[in-house]
Structure formats: C-alpha cells, structure tokens
C-alpha cells in the first residue's frame, strides 16, 4: 500500500531528513518518490532499504547531474526523486554499504555546497529588508514595513542554518586534522 506524508525539513537539516527516511525504511516504509515536502512510501520488508540524499553541484537534469545519478545507480542504488538540486536514492541493504560521503573531505565539500546556496539568499533577504524598511518609513507604508520584518526574519533563520552547517563543518575539519 502506498502512503504520502508531507513533512518539512530545512536544507541544513538534511541529516535529520535522511535519518527520518531511514527510520521509515526500518519500519517497512520504502521511499518511492520525493518532491517538495512530500514523500511517498510503499510497504516493504522492515530495514530492506538504506536511503541517502545529496545536494548536487549542478541541477539533476544537467549533463553532469545525470552522469552522477547514473554513477550512483551503477552501484545498485535507485534514484527515487529530486527537489531542486537535492537527489534521493535508495539501495537494498543486501547489496552492501551505501554511503555517498565516504570521508570527511566529501562531507565538508557537501556542507560548503549547501552554505554557498544559502548565503546569497540570506544576503538578498537582508538587503530586501533594508530596502522595504526605507520605503516603509519614507512613504509611511505599513505593508513595506511588514515586508521588511518578514525579510529580516528569513535572514535570521538562514543565518541560524548557516551557523549550524558551519559548526558541523568545523567539527569535521577538526576530526580530519586528528587523523592526518
């Protein structure tokens, strides 16, 4: 039986999202489709699949993205969905280990890629907030002031997410130095 669950994760919570998807697989719910905050599952044997997700450097529909997806599929994994630059894979556990980020260097690179996506959004929202605040004050426009408050709130949210990603990156860099 198929089941659709709508659940939201922020980009910096990709590890929580992946853990939740693997918890669902452990309960016998195999991921068959992933879209914006929408996951579709089908019944399977509990623990049959391991789920991995990754943000690609390029769009999944680009030539490089397609080559990467084909490479991962050549390992026995199945491509089950995409959301913007994020791709979702599942692999039967009987086919062996399933890691997309096998070492700290690739994990750090992945975190940096997410940060590069979020940083311009934070900067853009900050300046949109200033712009709307100036217009709102200058024209006595409540709607512009409200828009500036929203932009500043989004900026704060993105900065918090960037900090969490940076903290993870710093921990991985320290771990990498210990093993050098």
Tab-separated table of N, CA and C in Angstrom:
chain	number	residue	atom	x	y	z
A	1	UNK	N	0.839	-1.171	0.000
A	1	UNK	CA	0.000	0.000	0.000
A	1	UNK	C	0.893	1.247	0.000
A	2	UNK	N	0.504	2.237	-0.758
A	2	UNK	CA	1.253	3.492	-0.828
A	2	UNK	C	0.725	4.486	0.192
A	3	UNK	N	1.647	5.301	0.708
A	3	UNK	CA	1.302	6.298	1.707
A	3	UNK	C	2.080	7.576	1.391
A	4	UNK	N	1.384	8.714	1.423
A	4	UNK	CA	2.016	10.007	1.190
A	4	UNK	C	2.087	10.751	2.523
A	5	UNK	N	3.276	11.253	2.827
A	5	UNK	CA	3.477	12.036	4.045
A	5	UNK	C	4.081	13.375	3.642
A	6	UNK	N	3.509	14.430	4.161
A	6	UNK	CA	4.033	15.768	3.929
A	6	UNK	C	4.787	16.201	5.189
A	7	UNK	N	6.039	16.533	4.996
A	7	UNK	CA	6.895	16.893	6.134
A	7	UNK	C	7.943	17.878	5.632
A	8	UNK	N	8.221	18.884	6.430
A	8	UNK	CA	9.154	19.935	6.033
A	8	UNK	C	10.489	19.782	6.759
A	9	UNK	N	11.560	19.910	5.998
A	9	UNK	CA	12.906	19.961	6.553
A	9	UNK	C	13.620	21.153	5.920
A	10	UNK	N	14.387	21.888	6.707
A	10	UNK	CA	15.218	22.952	6.170
A	10	UNK	C	16.440	22.320	5.513
A	11	UNK	N	17.078	23.028	4.612
A	11	UNK	CA	18.247	22.498	3.889
A	11	UNK	C	19.352	22.066	4.841
A	12	UNK	N	19.518	22.768	5.947
A	12	UNK	CA	20.579	22.439	6.901
A	12	UNK	C	20.204	21.258	7.785
A	13	UNK	N	18.993	20.748	7.640
A	13	UNK	CA	18.558	19.582	8.404
A	13	UNK	C	18.571	18.308	7.546
A	14	UNK	N	19.380	18.304	6.491
A	14	UNK	CA	19.404	17.158	5.582
A	14	UNK	C	19.730	15.860	6.302
A	15	UNK	N	20.576	15.929	7.332
A	15	UNK	CA	20.912	14.708	8.062
A	15	UNK	C	19.707	14.202	8.861
A	16	UNK	N	18.893	15.105	9.407
A	16	UNK	CA	17.666	14.698	10.107
A	16	UNK	C	16.656	14.110	9.121
A	17	UNK	N	16.592	14.725	7.946
A	17	UNK	CA	15.686	14.208	6.914
A	17	UNK	C	16.099	12.800	6.508
A	18	UNK	N	17.388	12.610	6.273
A	18	UNK	CA	17.884	11.293	5.886
A	18	UNK	C	17.632	10.271	6.986
A	19	UNK	N	17.841	10.662	8.238
A	19	UNK	CA	17.593	9.760	9.366
A	19	UNK	C	16.115	9.380	9.425
A	20	UNK	N	15.224	10.361	9.244
A	20	UNK	CA	13.786	10.088	9.266
A	20	UNK	C	13.411	9.111	8.142
A	21	UNK	N	13.960	9.329	6.955
A	21	UNK	CA	13.665	8.428	5.830
A	21	UNK	C	14.165	7.014	6.123
A	22	UNK	N	15.329	6.898	6.765
A	22	UNK	CA	15.852	5.573	7.119
A	22	UNK	C	15.049	4.943	8.249
A	23	UNK	N	14.535	5.759	9.166
A	23	UNK	CA	13.643	5.238	10.217
A	23	UNK	C	12.361	4.691	9.595
A	24	UNK	N	11.835	5.406	8.591
A	24	UNK	CA	10.635	4.924	7.883
A	24	UNK	C	10.944	3.587	7.192
A	25	UNK	N	12.113	3.490	6.555
A	25	UNK	CA	12.509	2.240	5.891
A	25	UNK	C	12.638	1.111	6.912
A	26	UNK	N	13.151	1.424	8.102
A	26	UNK	CA	13.287	0.419	9.153
A	26	UNK	C	11.924	-0.091	9.621
A	27	UNK	N	10.892	0.742	9.449
A	27	UNK	CA	9.523	0.361	9.811
A	27	UNK	C	8.783	-0.322	8.655
A	28	UNK	N	9.484	-0.525	7.526
A	28	UNK	CA	8.847	-1.185	6.390
A	28	UNK	C	8.152	-0.229	5.446
A	29	UNK	N	8.588	1.008	5.417
A	29	UNK	CA	8.050	2.023	4.502
A	29	UNK	C	9.198	2.484	3.608
A	30	UNK	N	9.219	1.990	2.383
A	30	UNK	CA	10.299	2.308	1.457
A	30	UNK	C	9.949	3.551	0.647
A	31	UNK	N	10.867	4.482	0.587
A	31	UNK	CA	10.672	5.703	-0.182
A	31	UNK	C	10.617	5.368	-1.669
A	32	UNK	N	9.564	5.848	-2.354
A	32	UNK	CA	9.448	5.638	-3.799
A	32	UNK	C	9.409	6.954	-4.569
A	33	UNK	N	9.178	8.068	-3.857
A	33	UNK	CA	9.124	9.364	-4.517
A	33	UNK	C	9.362	10.462	-3.494
A	34	UNK	N	10.108	11.489	-3.904
A	34	UNK	CA	10.344	12.654	-3.048
A	34	UNK	C	10.139	13.899	-3.892
A	35	UNK	N	9.321	14.803	-3.378
A	35	UNK	CA	9.064	16.097	-4.000
A	35	UNK	C	9.103	17.143	-2.894
A	36	UNK	N	8.767	18.380	-3.202
A	36	UNK	CA	8.782	19.445	-2.190
A	36	UNK	C	7.954	19.053	-0.978
A	37	UNK	N	8.624	18.774	0.122
A	37	UNK	CA	7.984	18.448	1.402
A	37	UNK	C	6.946	17.342	1.290
A	38	UNK	N	7.063	16.498	0.274
A	38	UNK	CA	6.116	15.406	0.055
A	38	UNK	C	6.894	14.133	-0.240
A	39	UNK	N	6.617	13.124	0.556
A	39	UNK	CA	7.308	11.842	0.431
A	39	UNK	C	6.269	10.758	0.217
A	40	UNK	N	6.545	9.882	-0.730
A	40	UNK	CA	5.639	8.760	-0.984
A	40	UNK	C	6.373	7.464	-0.648
A	41	UNK	N	5.686	6.624	0.113
A	41	UNK	CA	6.264	5.365	0.575
A	41	UNK	C	5.394	4.206	0.119
A	42	UNK	N	6.036	3.034	0.010
A	42	UNK	CA	5.292	1.803	-0.222
A	42	UNK	C	5.755	0.786	0.809
A	43	UNK	N	4.903	-0.167	1.076
A	43	UNK	CA	5.245	-1.210	2.037
A	43	UNK	C	6.422	-2.030	1.524
A	44	UNK	N	7.307	-2.370	2.431
A	44	UNK	CA	8.463	-3.204	2.101
A	44	UNK	C	8.824	-4.001	3.349
A	45	UNK	N	9.843	-4.809	3.239
A	45	UNK	CA	10.339	-5.517	4.408
A	45	UNK	C	11.024	-4.495	5.325
A	46	UNK	N	10.769	-4.547	6.623
A	46	UNK	CA	11.441	-3.609	7.523
A	46	UNK	C	12.962	-3.689	7.367
A	47	UNK	N	13.583	-2.530	7.183
A	47	UNK	CA	15.036	-2.468	7.058
A	47	UNK	C	15.578	-2.927	5.727
A	48	UNK	N	14.719	-3.086	4.740
A	48	UNK	CA	15.158	-3.587	3.430
A	48	UNK	C	16.048	-2.576	2.705
A	49	UNK	N	15.779	-1.288	2.894
A	49	UNK	CA	16.479	-0.246	2.145
A	49	UNK	C	17.257	0.691	3.046
A	50	UNK	N	18.325	1.240	2.493
A	50	UNK	CA	19.034	2.381	3.069
A	50	UNK	C	18.751	3.555	2.142
A	51	UNK	N	18.502	4.721	2.730
A	51	UNK	CA	18.167	5.913	1.961
A	51	UNK	C	19.286	6.932	2.118
A	52	UNK	N	19.658	7.572	1.023
A	52	UNK	CA	20.656	8.637	1.060
A	52	UNK	C	20.144	9.806	0.216
A	53	UNK	N	20.513	11.008	0.650
A	53	UNK	CA	20.203	12.191	-0.145
A	53	UNK	C	21.423	13.079	-0.214
A	54	UNK	N	21.466	13.859	-1.275
A	54	UNK	CA	22.631	14.696	-1.508
A	54	UNK	C	22.237	15.903	-2.337
A	55	UNK	N	22.863	17.025	-2.038
A	55	UNK	CA	22.694	18.197	-2.882
A	55	UNK	C	23.821	18.195	-3.911
A	56	UNK	N	23.446	18.187	-5.177
A	56	UNK	CA	24.432	18.162	-6.250
A	56	UNK	C	24.980	19.560	-6.513
A	57	UNK	N	26.158	19.607	-7.135
A	57	UNK	CA	26.729	20.896	-7.534
A	57	UNK	C	25.924	21.497	-8.682
A	58	UNK	N	25.409	20.638	-9.539
A	58	UNK	CA	24.634	21.068	-10.706
A	58	UNK	C	23.219	20.529	-10.582
A	59	UNK	N	22.354	21.009	-11.433
A	59	UNK	CA	20.978	20.519	-11.456
A	59	UNK	C	20.969	19.027	-11.796
A	60	UNK	N	20.055	18.267	-11.197
A	60	UNK	CA	19.952	16.850	-11.544
A	60	UNK	C	19.611	16.619	-13.015
A	61	UNK	N	19.045	17.627	-13.665
A	61	UNK	CA	18.693	17.474	-15.079
A	61	UNK	C	19.839	17.863	-16.013
A	62	UNK	N	20.925	18.445	-15.462
A	62	UNK	CA	22.087	18.799	-16.282
A	62	UNK	C	22.835	17.532	-16.677
A	63	UNK	N	23.720	17.663	-17.630
A	63	UNK	CA	24.510	16.505	-18.077
A	63	UNK	C	25.343	15.941	-16.930
A	64	UNK	N	25.967	16.839	-16.137
A	64	UNK	CA	26.780	16.396	-15.005
A	64	UNK	C	25.911	15.716	-13.948
A	65	UNK	N	24.738	16.300	-13.691
A	65	UNK	CA	23.809	15.709	-12.727
A	65	UNK	C	23.349	14.327	-13.158
A	66	UNK	N	23.020	14.188	-14.426
A	66	UNK	CA	22.583	12.891	-14.954
A	66	UNK	C	23.707	11.863	-14.875
A	67	UNK	N	24.937	12.297	-15.172
A	67	UNK	CA	26.080	11.382	-15.076
A	67	UNK	C	26.276	10.906	-13.643
A	68	UNK	N	26.120	11.817	-12.681
A	68	UNK	CA	26.276	11.432	-11.283
A	68	UNK	C	25.185	10.449	-10.868
A	69	UNK	N	23.960	10.733	-11.249
A	69	UNK	CA	22.851	9.833	-10.914
A	69	UNK	C	23.093	8.456	-11.518
A	70	UNK	N	23.539	8.409	-12.768
A	70	UNK	CA	23.839	7.128	-13.416
A	70	UNK	C	24.972	6.400	-12.700
A	71	UNK	N	25.975	7.160	-12.241
A	71	UNK	CA	27.076	6.548	-11.495
A	71	UNK	C	26.562	5.894	-10.216
A	72	UNK	N	25.745	6.629	-9.452
A	72	UNK	CA	25.214	6.071	-8.200
A	72	UNK	C	24.332	4.870	-8.501
A	73	UNK	N	23.539	4.937	-9.561
A	73	UNK	CA	22.690	3.797	-9.929
A	73	UNK	C	23.525	2.585	-10.327
A	74	UNK	N	24.722	2.814	-10.863
A	74	UNK	CA	25.586	1.688	-11.251
A	74	UNK	C	26.068	0.892	-10.042
A	75	UNK	N	25.924	1.463	-8.846
A	75	UNK	CA	26.303	0.758	-7.618
A	75	UNK	C	25.159	-0.101	-7.076
A	76	UNK	N	24.017	-0.066	-7.766
A	76	UNK	CA	22.858	-0.831	-7.319
A	76	UNK	C	21.797	0.007	-6.639
A	77	UNK	N	22.038	1.293	-6.514
A	77	UNK	CA	21.058	2.192	-5.894
A	77	UNK	C	20.000	2.589	-6.920
A	78	UNK	N	18.851	3.012	-6.404
A	78	UNK	CA	17.761	3.502	-7.248
A	78	UNK	C	17.555	4.984	-6.996
A	79	UNK	N	17.433	5.762	-8.056
A	79	UNK	CA	17.098	7.178	-7.952
A	79	UNK	C	15.593	7.255	-7.725
A	80	UNK	N	15.167	7.939	-6.633
A	80	UNK	CA	13.732	7.971	-6.325
A	80	UNK	C	13.126	9.367	-6.343
A	81	UNK	N	13.932	10.405	-6.502
A	81	UNK	CA	13.331	11.732	-6.579
A	81	UNK	C	14.346	12.846	-6.494
A	82	UNK	N	13.839	14.052	-6.779
A	82	UNK	CA	14.689	15.230	-6.713
A	82	UNK	C	13.854	16.425	-6.271
A	83	UNK	N	14.514	17.329	-5.582
A	83	UNK	CA	13.932	18.604	-5.184
A	83	UNK	C	15.021	19.638	-5.416
A	84	UNK	N	14.824	20.469	-6.426
A	84	UNK	CA	15.844	21.429	-6.857
A	84	UNK	C	17.150	20.681	-7.112
A	85	UNK	N	18.202	20.985	-6.342
A	85	UNK	CA	19.486	20.306	-6.535
A	85	UNK	C	19.636	19.051	-5.674
A	86	UNK	N	18.630	18.764	-4.831
A	86	UNK	CA	18.694	17.596	-3.956
A	86	UNK	C	18.236	16.358	-4.705
A	87	UNK	N	18.951	15.257	-4.523
A	87	UNK	CA	18.561	13.976	-5.117
A	87	UNK	C	18.436	12.934	-4.012
A	88	UNK	N	17.510	12.003	-4.215
A	88	UNK	CA	17.192	10.962	-3.232
A	88	UNK	C	17.431	9.600	-3.872
A	89	UNK	N	18.139	8.742	-3.141
A	89	UNK	CA	18.432	7.390	-3.599
A	89	UNK	C	18.029	6.393	-2.523
A	90	UNK	N	17.737	5.182	-2.972
A	90	UNK	CA	17.554	4.077	-2.036
A	90	UNK	C	18.330	2.883	-2.596
A	91	UNK	N	18.771	2.038	-1.682
A	91	UNK	CA	19.522	0.850	-2.085
A	91	UNK	C	19.188	-0.270	-1.128
A	92	UNK	N	18.959	-1.456	-1.681
A	92	UNK	CA	18.694	-2.609	-0.834
A	92	UNK	C	19.939	-2.900	-0.010
A	93	UNK	N	19.728	-3.098	1.282
A	93	UNK	CA	20.853	-3.323	2.195
A	93	UNK	C	21.617	-4.593	1.845
A	94	UNK	N	20.934	-5.559	1.252
A	94	UNK	CA	21.602	-6.808	0.882
A	94	UNK	C	22.672	-6.587	-0.190
A	95	UNK	N	22.634	-5.429	-0.867
A	95	UNK	CA	23.621	-5.126	-1.909
A	95	UNK	C	24.881	-4.479	-1.354
A	96	UNK	N	24.928	-4.290	-0.044
A	96	UNK	CA	26.133	-3.750	0.581
A	96	UNK	C	25.952	-2.351	1.129
A	97	UNK	N	27.059	-1.819	1.660
A	97	UNK	CA	27.046	-0.488	2.256
A	97	UNK	C	26.632	0.560	1.228
A	98	UNK	N	26.029	1.628	1.738
A	98	UNK	CA	25.555	2.687	0.859
A	98	UNK	C	25.890	4.028	1.475
A	99	UNK	N	27.009	4.585	1.072
A	99	UNK	CA	27.448	5.898	1.542
A	99	UNK	C	27.738	6.774	0.337
A	100	UNK	N	27.247	7.994	0.359
A	100	UNK	CA	27.568	8.949	-0.698
A	100	UNK	C	28.735	9.841	-0.297
A	101	UNK	N	28.945	9.985	1.006
A	101	UNK	CA	30.040	10.808	1.523
A	101	UNK	C	30.912	9.927	2.395
A	102	UNK	N	31.845	9.230	1.771
A	102	UNK	CA	32.629	8.227	2.469
A	102	UNK	C	33.708	8.772	3.373
A	103	UNK	N	34.106	10.031	3.186
A	103	UNK	CA	35.171	10.574	4.026
A	103	UNK	C	34.847	12.010	4.412
A	104	UNK	N	35.624	12.538	5.324
A	104	UNK	CA	35.374	13.895	5.826
A	104	UNK	C	35.512	14.950	4.738
A	105	UNK	N	36.436	14.747	3.801
A	105	UNK	CA	36.638	15.742	2.742
A	105	UNK	C	35.367	15.903	1.898
A	106	UNK	N	34.714	14.797	1.545
A	106	UNK	CA	33.493	14.911	0.742
A	106	UNK	C	32.331	15.435	1.586
A	107	UNK	N	32.314	15.111	2.870
A	107	UNK	CA	31.270	15.659	3.751
A	107	UNK	C	31.430	17.173	3.877
A	108	UNK	N	32.663	17.626	4.034
A	108	UNK	CA	32.937	19.063	4.132
A	108	UNK	C	32.555	19.759	2.833
A	109	UNK	N	32.904	19.167	1.714
A	109	UNK	CA	32.548	19.746	0.413
A	109	UNK	C	31.030	19.849	0.268
A	110	UNK	N	30.315	18.840	0.714
A	110	UNK	CA	28.845	18.846	0.662
A	110	UNK	C	28.283	19.982	1.514
A	111	UNK	N	28.798	20.148	2.726
A	111	UNK	CA	28.334	21.223	3.605
A	111	UNK	C	28.621	22.595	2.994
A	112	UNK	N	29.807	22.747	2.412
A	112	UNK	CA	30.149	24.019	1.773
A	112	UNK	C	29.205	24.325	0.618
A	113	UNK	N	28.815	23.295	-0.134
A	113	UNK	CA	27.878	23.491	-1.244
A	113	UNK	C	26.529	24.007	-0.764
A	114	UNK	N	26.063	23.470	0.351
A	114	UNK	CA	24.784	23.931	0.915
A	114	UNK	C	24.931	25.365	1.402
A	115	UNK	N	26.065	25.670	2.031
A	115	UNK	CA	26.295	27.029	2.531
A	115	UNK	C	26.359	28.034	1.379
A	116	UNK	N	26.974	27.650	0.277
A	116	UNK	CA	27.067	28.532	-0.892
A	116	UNK	C	25.677	28.820	-1.458
A	117	UNK	N	24.772	27.892	-1.314
A	117	UNK	CA	23.390	28.112	-1.765
A	117	UNK	C	22.650	29.053	-0.819
A	118	UNK	N	22.833	28.885	0.481
A	118	UNK	CA	22.068	29.648	1.468
A	118	UNK	C	22.586	31.060	1.696
A	119	UNK	N	23.885	31.264	1.605
A	119	UNK	CA	24.460	32.576	1.900
A	119	UNK	C	23.881	33.683	1.013
A	120	UNK	N	23.830	33.523	-0.307
A	120	UNK	CA	23.247	34.597	-1.129
A	120	UNK	C	21.766	34.855	-0.795
A	121	UNK	N	21.042	33.821	-0.427
A	121	UNK	CA	19.642	34.017	-0.041
A	121	UNK	C	19.539	34.873	1.214
A	122	UNK	N	20.430	34.637	2.170
A	122	UNK	CA	20.445	35.438	3.391
A	122	UNK	C	20.802	36.888	3.114
A	123	UNK	N	21.827	37.100	2.301
A	123	UNK	CA	22.242	38.463	1.953
A	123	UNK	C	21.126	39.178	1.207
A	124	UNK	N	20.511	38.492	0.247
A	124	UNK	CA	19.421	39.088	-0.536
A	124	UNK	C	18.250	39.484	0.374
A	125	UNK	N	17.873	38.610	1.292
A	125	UNK	CA	16.772	38.927	2.202
A	125	UNK	C	17.122	40.092	3.118
A	126	UNK	N	18.362	40.155	3.557
A	126	UNK	CA	18.781	41.263	4.413
A	126	UNK	C	18.614	42.594	3.678
A	127	UNK	N	19.125	42.665	2.444
A	127	UNK	CA	19.024	43.915	1.690
A	127	UNK	C	17.581	44.225	1.274
A	128	UNK	N	16.786	43.199	1.013
A	128	UNK	CA	15.363	43.437	0.745
A	128	UNK	C	14.685	44.012	1.984
A	129	UNK	N	15.098	43.553	3.153
A	129	UNK	CA	14.555	44.085	4.397
A	129	UNK	C	14.900	45.546	4.581
A	130	UNK	N	16.154	45.904	4.321
A	130	UNK	CA	16.569	47.309	4.436
A	130	UNK	C	15.803	48.165	3.423
A	131	UNK	N	15.729	47.687	2.189
A	131	UNK	CA	15.031	48.425	1.129
A	131	UNK	C	13.564	48.671	1.514
A	132	UNK	N	12.882	47.627	1.924
A	132	UNK	CA	11.473	47.773	2.297
A	132	UNK	C	11.288	48.635	3.539
A	133	UNK	N	12.217	48.546	4.476
A	133	UNK	CA	12.130	49.376	5.673
A	133	UNK	C	12.273	50.855	5.299
A	134	UNK	N	13.233	51.163	4.434
A	134	UNK	CA	13.428	52.551	3.996
A	134	UNK	C	12.186	53.081	3.271
A	135	UNK	N	11.631	52.291	2.382
A	135	UNK	CA	10.417	52.705	1.668
A	135	UNK	C	9.260	52.843	2.649
A	136	UNK	N	9.143	51.874	3.542
A	136	UNK	CA	8.052	51.897	4.512
A	136	UNK	C	8.085	53.123	5.401
A	137	UNK	N	9.280	53.488	5.853
A	137	UNK	CA	9.411	54.673	6.704
A	137	UNK	C	9.214	55.941	5.876
A	138	UNK	N	9.845	55.968	4.696
A	138	UNK	CA	9.766	57.165	3.848
A	138	UNK	C	8.359	57.455	3.348
A	139	UNK	N	7.626	56.408	2.989
A	139	UNK	CA	6.274	56.590	2.450
A	139	UNK	C	5.188	56.308	3.482
A	140	UNK	N	5.619	56.025	4.705
A	140	UNK	CA	4.674	55.663	5.761
A	140	UNK	C	3.775	54.494	5.315
A	141	UNK	N	4.435	53.459	4.760
A	141	UNK	CA	3.734	52.303	4.201
A	141	UNK	C	3.885	51.096	5.135
A	142	UNK	N	2.797	50.734	5.766
A	142	UNK	CA	2.812	49.605	6.703
A	142	UNK	C	3.149	48.304	5.988
A	143	UNK	N	2.697	48.159	4.751
A	143	UNK	CA	2.956	46.909	4.027
A	143	UNK	C	4.445	46.720	3.777
A	144	UNK	N	5.161	47.823	3.470
A	144	UNK	CA	6.601	47.710	3.268
A	144	UNK	C	7.334	47.411	4.570
A	145	UNK	N	6.884	48.002	5.649
A	145	UNK	CA	7.487	47.706	6.951
A	145	UNK	C	7.259	46.238	7.301
A	146	UNK	N	6.066	45.747	7.042
A	146	UNK	CA	5.759	44.337	7.293
A	146	UNK	C	6.633	43.429	6.430
A	147	UNK	N	6.812	43.795	5.170
A	147	UNK	CA	7.687	43.014	4.282
A	147	UNK	C	9.125	43.022	4.802
A	148	UNK	N	9.560	44.168	5.344
A	148	UNK	CA	10.929	44.224	5.867
A	148	UNK	C	11.074	43.317	7.089
A	149	UNK	N	10.069	43.289	7.937
A	149	UNK	CA	10.108	42.408	9.109
A	149	UNK	C	10.207	40.952	8.656
A	150	UNK	N	9.412	40.577	7.658
A	150	UNK	CA	9.458	39.215	7.114
A	150	UNK	C	10.851	38.912	6.554
A	151	UNK	N	11.418	39.849	5.784
A	151	UNK	CA	12.750	39.633	5.202
A	151	UNK	C	13.811	39.468	6.285
A	152	UNK	N	13.725	40.285	7.332
A	152	UNK	CA	14.693	40.161	8.419
A	152	UNK	C	14.523	38.830	9.161
A	153	UNK	N	13.283	38.374	9.315
A	153	UNK	CA	13.040	37.084	9.976
A	153	UNK	C	13.641	35.942	9.145
A	154	UNK	N	13.474	35.998	7.838
A	154	UNK	CA	14.054	34.978	6.964
A	154	UNK	C	15.576	35.037	7.049
A	155	UNK	N	16.124	36.249	7.096
A	155	UNK	CA	17.576	36.397	7.216
A	155	UNK	C	18.079	35.736	8.493
A	156	UNK	N	17.403	35.983	9.609
A	156	UNK	CA	17.800	35.376	10.890
A	156	UNK	C	17.731	33.854	10.795
A	157	UNK	N	16.677	33.335	10.196
A	157	UNK	CA	16.522	31.890	10.025
A	157	UNK	C	17.670	31.316	9.201
A	158	UNK	N	18.002	31.968	8.101
A	158	UNK	CA	19.083	31.484	7.244
A	158	UNK	C	20.441	31.584	7.950
A	159	UNK	N	20.657	32.632	8.716
A	159	UNK	CA	21.914	32.766	9.457
A	159	UNK	C	22.039	31.643	10.488
A	160	UNK	N	20.939	31.320	11.158
A	160	UNK	CA	20.966	30.200	12.117
A	160	UNK	C	21.324	28.893	11.401
A	161	UNK	N	20.715	28.673	10.236
A	161	UNK	CA	21.016	27.468	9.470
A	161	UNK	C	22.466	27.430	9.014
A	162	UNK	N	22.973	28.578	8.554
A	162	UNK	CA	24.375	28.651	8.139
A	162	UNK	C	25.313	28.371	9.310
A	163	UNK	N	24.969	28.878	10.479
A	163	UNK	CA	25.794	28.617	11.666
A	163	UNK	C	25.824	27.128	11.989
A	164	UNK	N	24.666	26.472	11.915
A	164	UNK	CA	24.625	25.031	12.185
A	164	UNK	C	25.489	24.271	11.185
A	165	UNK	N	25.399	24.637	9.908
A	165	UNK	CA	26.217	23.981	8.896
A	165	UNK	C	27.698	24.244	9.139
A	166	UNK	N	28.039	25.480	9.478
A	166	UNK	CA	29.432	25.826	9.729
A	166	UNK	C	29.970	25.082	10.951
A	167	UNK	N	29.157	24.947	11.990
A	167	UNK	CA	29.578	24.185	13.170
A	167	UNK	C	29.879	22.730	12.798
A	168	UNK	N	29.025	22.123	11.964
A	168	UNK	CA	29.279	20.749	11.504
A	168	UNK	C	30.578	20.689	10.708
A	169	UNK	N	30.781	21.673	9.834
A	169	UNK	CA	31.982	21.713	9.003
A	169	UNK	C	33.229	21.820	9.873
A	170	UNK	N	33.189	22.678	10.879
A	170	UNK	CA	34.338	22.852	11.780
A	170	UNK	C	34.634	21.549	12.524
A	171	UNK	N	33.585	20.859	12.995
A	171	UNK	CA	33.796	19.563	13.680
A	171	UNK	C	34.457	18.556	12.738
A	172	UNK	N	33.987	18.501	11.496
A	172	UNK	CA	34.583	17.567	10.532
A	172	UNK	C	36.029	17.936	10.215
A	173	UNK	N	36.313	19.231	10.119
A	173	UNK	CA	37.692	19.663	9.858
A	173	UNK	C	38.606	19.292	11.019
A	174	UNK	N	38.123	19.434	12.248
A	174	UNK	CA	38.913	19.047	13.420
A	174	UNK	C	39.156	17.545	13.434
A	175	UNK	N	38.108	16.778	13.094
A	175	UNK	CA	38.260	15.316	13.009
A	175	UNK	C	39.278	14.949	11.946
A	176	UNK	N	39.228	15.632	10.808
A	176	UNK	CA	40.167	15.347	9.721
A	176	UNK	C	41.607	15.633	10.155
A	177	UNK	N	41.816	16.697	10.925
A	177	UNK	CA	43.158	17.026	11.409
A	177	UNK	C	43.676	15.972	12.380
A	178	UNK	N	42.776	15.388	13.168
A	178	UNK	CA	43.201	14.356	14.115
A	178	UNK	C	43.737	13.128	13.407
A	179	UNK	N	43.204	12.827	12.220
A	179	UNK	CA	43.584	11.596	11.519
A	179	UNK	C	44.670	11.828	10.468
A	180	UNK	N	45.193	13.040	10.397
A	180	UNK	CA	46.278	13.315	9.434
A	180	UNK	C	47.624	12.960	9.996
